[in-house]
Coordinates of C-alpha atoms in Angstrom, one line a residue:
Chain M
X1 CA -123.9 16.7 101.6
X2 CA -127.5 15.3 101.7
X3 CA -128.0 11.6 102.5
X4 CA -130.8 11.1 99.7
X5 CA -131.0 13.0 96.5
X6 CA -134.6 13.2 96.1
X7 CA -137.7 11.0 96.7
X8 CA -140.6 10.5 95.2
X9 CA -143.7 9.3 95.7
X10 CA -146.1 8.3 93.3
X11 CA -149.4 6.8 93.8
X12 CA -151.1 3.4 92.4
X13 CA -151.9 4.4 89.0
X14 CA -148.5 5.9 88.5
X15 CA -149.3 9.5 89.6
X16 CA -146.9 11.9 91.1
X17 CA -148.4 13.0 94.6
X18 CA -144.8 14.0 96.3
X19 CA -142.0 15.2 94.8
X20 CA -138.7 16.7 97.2
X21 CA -135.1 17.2 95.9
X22 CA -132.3 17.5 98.6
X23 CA -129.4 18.5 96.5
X24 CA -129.5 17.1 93.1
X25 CA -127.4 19.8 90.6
X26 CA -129.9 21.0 88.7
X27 CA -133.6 20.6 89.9
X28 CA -135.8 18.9 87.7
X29 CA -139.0 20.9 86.7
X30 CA -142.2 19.5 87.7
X31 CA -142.8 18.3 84.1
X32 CA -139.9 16.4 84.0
X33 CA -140.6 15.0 87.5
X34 CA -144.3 13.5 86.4
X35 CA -142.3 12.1 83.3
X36 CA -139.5 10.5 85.4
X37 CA -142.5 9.1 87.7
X38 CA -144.5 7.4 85.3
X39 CA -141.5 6.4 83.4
X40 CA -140.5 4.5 86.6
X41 CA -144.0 3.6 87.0
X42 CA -143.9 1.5 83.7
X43 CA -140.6 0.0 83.9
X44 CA -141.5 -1.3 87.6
X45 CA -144.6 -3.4 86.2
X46 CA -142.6 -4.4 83.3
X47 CA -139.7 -5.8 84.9
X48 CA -142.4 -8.3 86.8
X49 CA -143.2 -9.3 83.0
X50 CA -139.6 -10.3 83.0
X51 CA -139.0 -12.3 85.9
X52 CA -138.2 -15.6 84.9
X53 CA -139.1 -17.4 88.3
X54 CA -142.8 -16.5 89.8
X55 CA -143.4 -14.0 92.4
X56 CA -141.5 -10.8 91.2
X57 CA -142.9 -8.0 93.0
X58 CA -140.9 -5.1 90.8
X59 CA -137.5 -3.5 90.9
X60 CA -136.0 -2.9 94.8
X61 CA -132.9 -1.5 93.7
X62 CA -131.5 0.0 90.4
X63 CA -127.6 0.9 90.4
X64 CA -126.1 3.4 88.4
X65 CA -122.9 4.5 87.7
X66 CA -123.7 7.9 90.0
X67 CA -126.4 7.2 92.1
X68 CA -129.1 4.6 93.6
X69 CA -132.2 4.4 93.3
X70 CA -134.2 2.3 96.2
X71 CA -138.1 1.9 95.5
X72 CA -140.4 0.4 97.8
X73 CA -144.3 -0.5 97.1
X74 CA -146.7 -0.7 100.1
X75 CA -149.8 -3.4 100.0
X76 CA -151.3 -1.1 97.9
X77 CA -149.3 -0.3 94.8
X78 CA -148.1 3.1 96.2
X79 CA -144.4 3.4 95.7
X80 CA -141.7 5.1 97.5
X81 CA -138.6 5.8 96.0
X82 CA -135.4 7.3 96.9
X83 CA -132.0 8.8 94.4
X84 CA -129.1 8.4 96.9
X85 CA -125.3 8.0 96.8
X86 CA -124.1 4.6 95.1
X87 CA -123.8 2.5 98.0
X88 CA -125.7 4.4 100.5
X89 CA -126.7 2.1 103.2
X90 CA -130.0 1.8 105.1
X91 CA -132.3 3.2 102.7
X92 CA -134.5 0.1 103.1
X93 CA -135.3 1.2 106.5
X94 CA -135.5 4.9 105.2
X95 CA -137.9 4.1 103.1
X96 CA -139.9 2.1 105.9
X97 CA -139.7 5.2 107.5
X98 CA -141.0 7.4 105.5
X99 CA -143.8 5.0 104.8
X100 CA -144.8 5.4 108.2
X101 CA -144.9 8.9 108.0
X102 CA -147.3 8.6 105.3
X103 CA -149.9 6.6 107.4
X104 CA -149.7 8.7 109.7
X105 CA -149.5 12.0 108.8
X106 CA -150.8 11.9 105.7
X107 CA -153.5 8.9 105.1
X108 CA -155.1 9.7 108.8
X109 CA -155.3 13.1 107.8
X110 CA -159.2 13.5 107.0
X111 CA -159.0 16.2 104.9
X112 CA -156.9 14.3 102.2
X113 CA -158.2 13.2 99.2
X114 CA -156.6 9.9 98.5
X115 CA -154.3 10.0 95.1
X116 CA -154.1 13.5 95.3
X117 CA -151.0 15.7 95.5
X118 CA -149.6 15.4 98.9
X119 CA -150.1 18.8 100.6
X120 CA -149.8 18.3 104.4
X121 CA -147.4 20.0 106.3
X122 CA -147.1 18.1 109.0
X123 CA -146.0 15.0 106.9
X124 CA -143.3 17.4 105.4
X125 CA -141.9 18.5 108.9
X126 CA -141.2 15.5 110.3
X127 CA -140.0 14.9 106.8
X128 CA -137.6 16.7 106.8
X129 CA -136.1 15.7 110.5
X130 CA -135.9 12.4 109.6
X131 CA -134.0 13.4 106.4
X132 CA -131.8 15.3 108.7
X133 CA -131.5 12.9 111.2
X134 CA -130.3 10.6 108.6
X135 CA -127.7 12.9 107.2
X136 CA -126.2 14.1 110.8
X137 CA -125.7 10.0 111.5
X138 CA -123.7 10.1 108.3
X139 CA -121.7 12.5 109.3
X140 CA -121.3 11.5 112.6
X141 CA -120.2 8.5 111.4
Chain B
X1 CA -147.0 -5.5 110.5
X2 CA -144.8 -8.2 109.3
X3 CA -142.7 -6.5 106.8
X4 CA -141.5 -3.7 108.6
X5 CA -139.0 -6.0 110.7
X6 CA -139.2 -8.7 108.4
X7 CA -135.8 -10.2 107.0
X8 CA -135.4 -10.0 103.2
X9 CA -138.1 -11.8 101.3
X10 CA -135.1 -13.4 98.6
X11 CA -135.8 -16.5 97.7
X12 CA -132.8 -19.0 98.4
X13 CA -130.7 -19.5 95.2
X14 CA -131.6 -21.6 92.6
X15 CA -130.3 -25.1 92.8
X16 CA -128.0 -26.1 90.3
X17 CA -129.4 -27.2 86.6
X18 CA -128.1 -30.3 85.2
X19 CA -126.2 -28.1 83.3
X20 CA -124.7 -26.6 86.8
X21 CA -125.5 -23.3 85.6
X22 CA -126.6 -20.7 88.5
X23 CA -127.2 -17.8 85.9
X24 CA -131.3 -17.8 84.6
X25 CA -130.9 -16.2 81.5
X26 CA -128.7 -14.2 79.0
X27 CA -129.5 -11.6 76.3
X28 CA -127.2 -9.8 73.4
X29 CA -128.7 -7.2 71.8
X30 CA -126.9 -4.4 69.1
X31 CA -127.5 -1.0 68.7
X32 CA -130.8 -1.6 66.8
X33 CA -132.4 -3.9 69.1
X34 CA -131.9 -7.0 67.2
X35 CA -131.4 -10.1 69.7
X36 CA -128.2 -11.6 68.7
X37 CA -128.2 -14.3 71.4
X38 CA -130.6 -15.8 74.0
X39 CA -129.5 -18.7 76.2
X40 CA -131.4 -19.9 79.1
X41 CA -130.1 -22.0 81.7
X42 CA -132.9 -22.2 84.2
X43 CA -136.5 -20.1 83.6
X44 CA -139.2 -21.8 85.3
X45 CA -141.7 -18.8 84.1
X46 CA -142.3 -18.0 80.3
X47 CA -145.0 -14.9 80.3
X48 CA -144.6 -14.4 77.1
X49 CA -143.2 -15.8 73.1
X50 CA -139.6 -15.6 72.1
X51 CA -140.1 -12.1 70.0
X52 CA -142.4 -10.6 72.6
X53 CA -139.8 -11.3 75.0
X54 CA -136.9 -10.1 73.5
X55 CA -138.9 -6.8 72.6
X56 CA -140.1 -5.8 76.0
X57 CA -136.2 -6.8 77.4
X58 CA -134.9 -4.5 75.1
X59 CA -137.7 -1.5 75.4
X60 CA -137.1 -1.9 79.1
X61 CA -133.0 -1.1 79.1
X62 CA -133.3 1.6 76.5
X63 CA -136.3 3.2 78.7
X64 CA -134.2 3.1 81.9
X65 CA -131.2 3.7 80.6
X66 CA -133.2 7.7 79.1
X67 CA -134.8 7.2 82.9
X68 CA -131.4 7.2 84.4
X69 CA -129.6 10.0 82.2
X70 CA -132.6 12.2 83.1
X71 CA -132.0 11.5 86.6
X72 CA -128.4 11.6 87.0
X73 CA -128.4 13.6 90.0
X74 CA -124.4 14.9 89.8
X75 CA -125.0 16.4 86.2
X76 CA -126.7 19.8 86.3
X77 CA -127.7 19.6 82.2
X78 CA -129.8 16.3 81.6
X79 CA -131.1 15.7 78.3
X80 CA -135.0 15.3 77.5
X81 CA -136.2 12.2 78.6
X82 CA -136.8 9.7 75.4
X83 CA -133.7 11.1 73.3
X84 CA -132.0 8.4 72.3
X85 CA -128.1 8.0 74.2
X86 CA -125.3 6.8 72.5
X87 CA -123.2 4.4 74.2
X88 CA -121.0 5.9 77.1
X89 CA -123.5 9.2 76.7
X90 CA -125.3 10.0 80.3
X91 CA -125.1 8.4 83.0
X92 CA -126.3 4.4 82.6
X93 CA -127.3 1.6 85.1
X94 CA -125.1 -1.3 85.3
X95 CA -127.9 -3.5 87.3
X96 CA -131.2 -3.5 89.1
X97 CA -132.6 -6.0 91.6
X98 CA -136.0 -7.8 92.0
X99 CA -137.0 -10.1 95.0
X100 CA -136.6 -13.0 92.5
X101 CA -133.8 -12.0 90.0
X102 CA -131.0 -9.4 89.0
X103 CA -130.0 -8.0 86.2
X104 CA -126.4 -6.8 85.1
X105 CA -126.4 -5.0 82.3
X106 CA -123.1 -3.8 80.2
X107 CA -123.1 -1.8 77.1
X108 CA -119.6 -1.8 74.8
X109 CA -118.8 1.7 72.9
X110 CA -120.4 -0.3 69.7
X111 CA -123.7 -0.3 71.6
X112 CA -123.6 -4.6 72.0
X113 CA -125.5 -4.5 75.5
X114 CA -124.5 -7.5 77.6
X115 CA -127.6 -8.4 80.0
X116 CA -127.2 -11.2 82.7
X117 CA -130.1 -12.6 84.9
X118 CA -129.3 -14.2 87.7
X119 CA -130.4 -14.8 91.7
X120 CA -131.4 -12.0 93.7
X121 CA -128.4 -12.4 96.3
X122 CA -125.2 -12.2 92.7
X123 CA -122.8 -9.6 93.8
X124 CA -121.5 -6.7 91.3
X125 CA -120.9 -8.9 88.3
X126 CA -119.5 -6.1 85.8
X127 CA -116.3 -8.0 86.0
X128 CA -117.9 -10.4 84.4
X129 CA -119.8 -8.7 82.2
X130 CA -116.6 -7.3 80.8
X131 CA -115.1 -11.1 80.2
X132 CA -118.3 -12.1 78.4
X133 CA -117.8 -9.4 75.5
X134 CA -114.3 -10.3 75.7
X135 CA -115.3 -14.0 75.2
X136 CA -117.9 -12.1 72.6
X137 CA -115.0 -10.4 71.1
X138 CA -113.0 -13.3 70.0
X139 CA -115.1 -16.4 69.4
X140 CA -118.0 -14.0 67.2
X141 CA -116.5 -10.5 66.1
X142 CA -113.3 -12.6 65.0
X143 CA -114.9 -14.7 63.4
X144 CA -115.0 -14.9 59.6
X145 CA -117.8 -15.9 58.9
X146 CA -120.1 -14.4 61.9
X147 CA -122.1 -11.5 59.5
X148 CA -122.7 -8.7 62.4
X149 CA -126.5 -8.0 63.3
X150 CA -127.5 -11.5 62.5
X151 CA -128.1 -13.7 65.4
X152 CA -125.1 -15.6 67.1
X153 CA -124.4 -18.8 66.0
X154 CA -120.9 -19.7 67.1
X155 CA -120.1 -23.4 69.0
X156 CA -117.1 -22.3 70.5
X157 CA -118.6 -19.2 71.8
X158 CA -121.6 -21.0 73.5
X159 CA -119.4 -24.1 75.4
X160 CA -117.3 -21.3 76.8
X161 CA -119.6 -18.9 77.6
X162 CA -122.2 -21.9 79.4
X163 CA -118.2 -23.0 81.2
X164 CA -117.6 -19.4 82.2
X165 CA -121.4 -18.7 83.6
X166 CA -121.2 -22.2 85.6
X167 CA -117.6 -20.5 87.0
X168 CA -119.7 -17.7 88.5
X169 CA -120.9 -19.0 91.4

């Protein structure tokens, strides 16, 4: 039983650069994933288009009938976003996380061309332990 | 860096209209897109007209509702993204969340989507979703001389839909 889904990261201009699925039924091919990415891409800037008070900054949280979907933009437009459980708690600070992670390991990495496909493995390492993390403290619970 | 222990950036909730309505906005739509009912209670920001508006609300739910069937992580066949779903087909959203609004959406086996916007901090209202098309049900589809796919214009329906809204706190 994973905690998360998948996640997703996609950068500025709507780009998949990091895809990783922890359990969905039926993995989505890398097409599909690109699709889904851009898709979510467009409906984040369109839902600002929507807002009917100033200062929307995009879609935190969709709910669905089996799953959530938590998305969270950095300063600069890239976007993290996470399928989990409906009513899975904490991915805020998941996501906070993981965006941490991504300075770290991958940004201060010089060898990485920004925008790019994320291909560093330290950043999916400690990835993965903090995914792991988070599903043991599930369980523990 | 201020947002990673930062509270939640919600804005408080709006204060009541004159109206006393909490609730921004409200959209009907059919199956074929055609708005049959706008109201507005309190929307500070117009980006764009009337028709531009409706268009985009609409284009929006039918693209997330494809996004979401794609996505459904518990259903090992998904579709290809962009097919159109009939109603109850895939797995749908019933609401997403901005810093400065939510949306409920509902969507009735005849494909009438229901679509509430209201402050960021509304609980699940698919409760109330459900009332509204019942409130839809018998003031418009009962109504002799409603002609379905033409926009709503029905008194009754509008003073108790604007008393239910105001209920919702």
């Amino acid at each position: 039983m994973a905690a998360i889904y998948s996640l997703y990261i996609i950068n500025k201009s709507g780009g998949l650069i990091f895809y990783k699925d922890y359990g969905s039924a039926g993995r989505m091919d890398t097409n599909d994933s690109l699709r889904v990415a851009s898709l979510w891409h467009s409906m984040h800037a369109i839902s600002q288009q929507l807002s009917p008070v100033a200062g929307c900054s995009g879609i935190e949280l969709l709910e669905a009938d089996t799953f959530d979907l938590h998305c969270f933009q950095s300063l600069t437009g890239t976007k993290f976003f996470v399928v989990c459980e409906p009513g899975a708690q904490q991915m805020e600070a998941l996501l906070k996380v993981i965006y941490e992670l991504y300075t770290d390991y991958v940004l201060k990495n010089p060898f990485y061309e920004i925008e790019m496909p994320i291909r560093c493995e330290l950043f999916d390492f400690n990835l993965s332990q903090t995914v792991q993390k988070d599903c043991v403290a599930l369980l523990g619970r | 860096m201020q947002f990673f222990g930062g509270s939640e950036i919600s804005p408080l909730p709006p204060a009541p209209t004159a109206s006393g309505n909490n609730a921004h906005m409200m959209y009907v739509f059919n199956r074929n897109g055609v708005c049959l009912l706008y109201r507005e209670w309190n929307r500070p920001l117009h980006t764009l007209n009337a028709q531009q508006d409706h268009k985009l609300m609409f284009g929006l739910l039918f693209s997330l509702k494809s996004l979401t069937a794609k996505m459904d992580p518990t259903n090992a066949e998904r579709g290809n993204l962009g097919v159109p779903q009939l109603p109850g087909q895939g797995c749908s959203f019933h609401s997403f969340r901005t810093n400065t609004y939510k949306l409920s959406f509902m969507e009735s086996p005849s494909g009438i989507k229901i679509i509430l916007v209201t402050h960021p901090r509304t609980g699940d209202l698919r409760e109330s979703l459900k009332y509204i098309y019942n409130l839809y049900v018998d003031y418009v589809a009962k109504n002799p001389l409603y002609t379905p796919g033409t926009p709503i214009r029905c008194e009754l329906f509008n003073t108790n839909l604007d008393q239910y809204v105001r209920s919702i706190a």
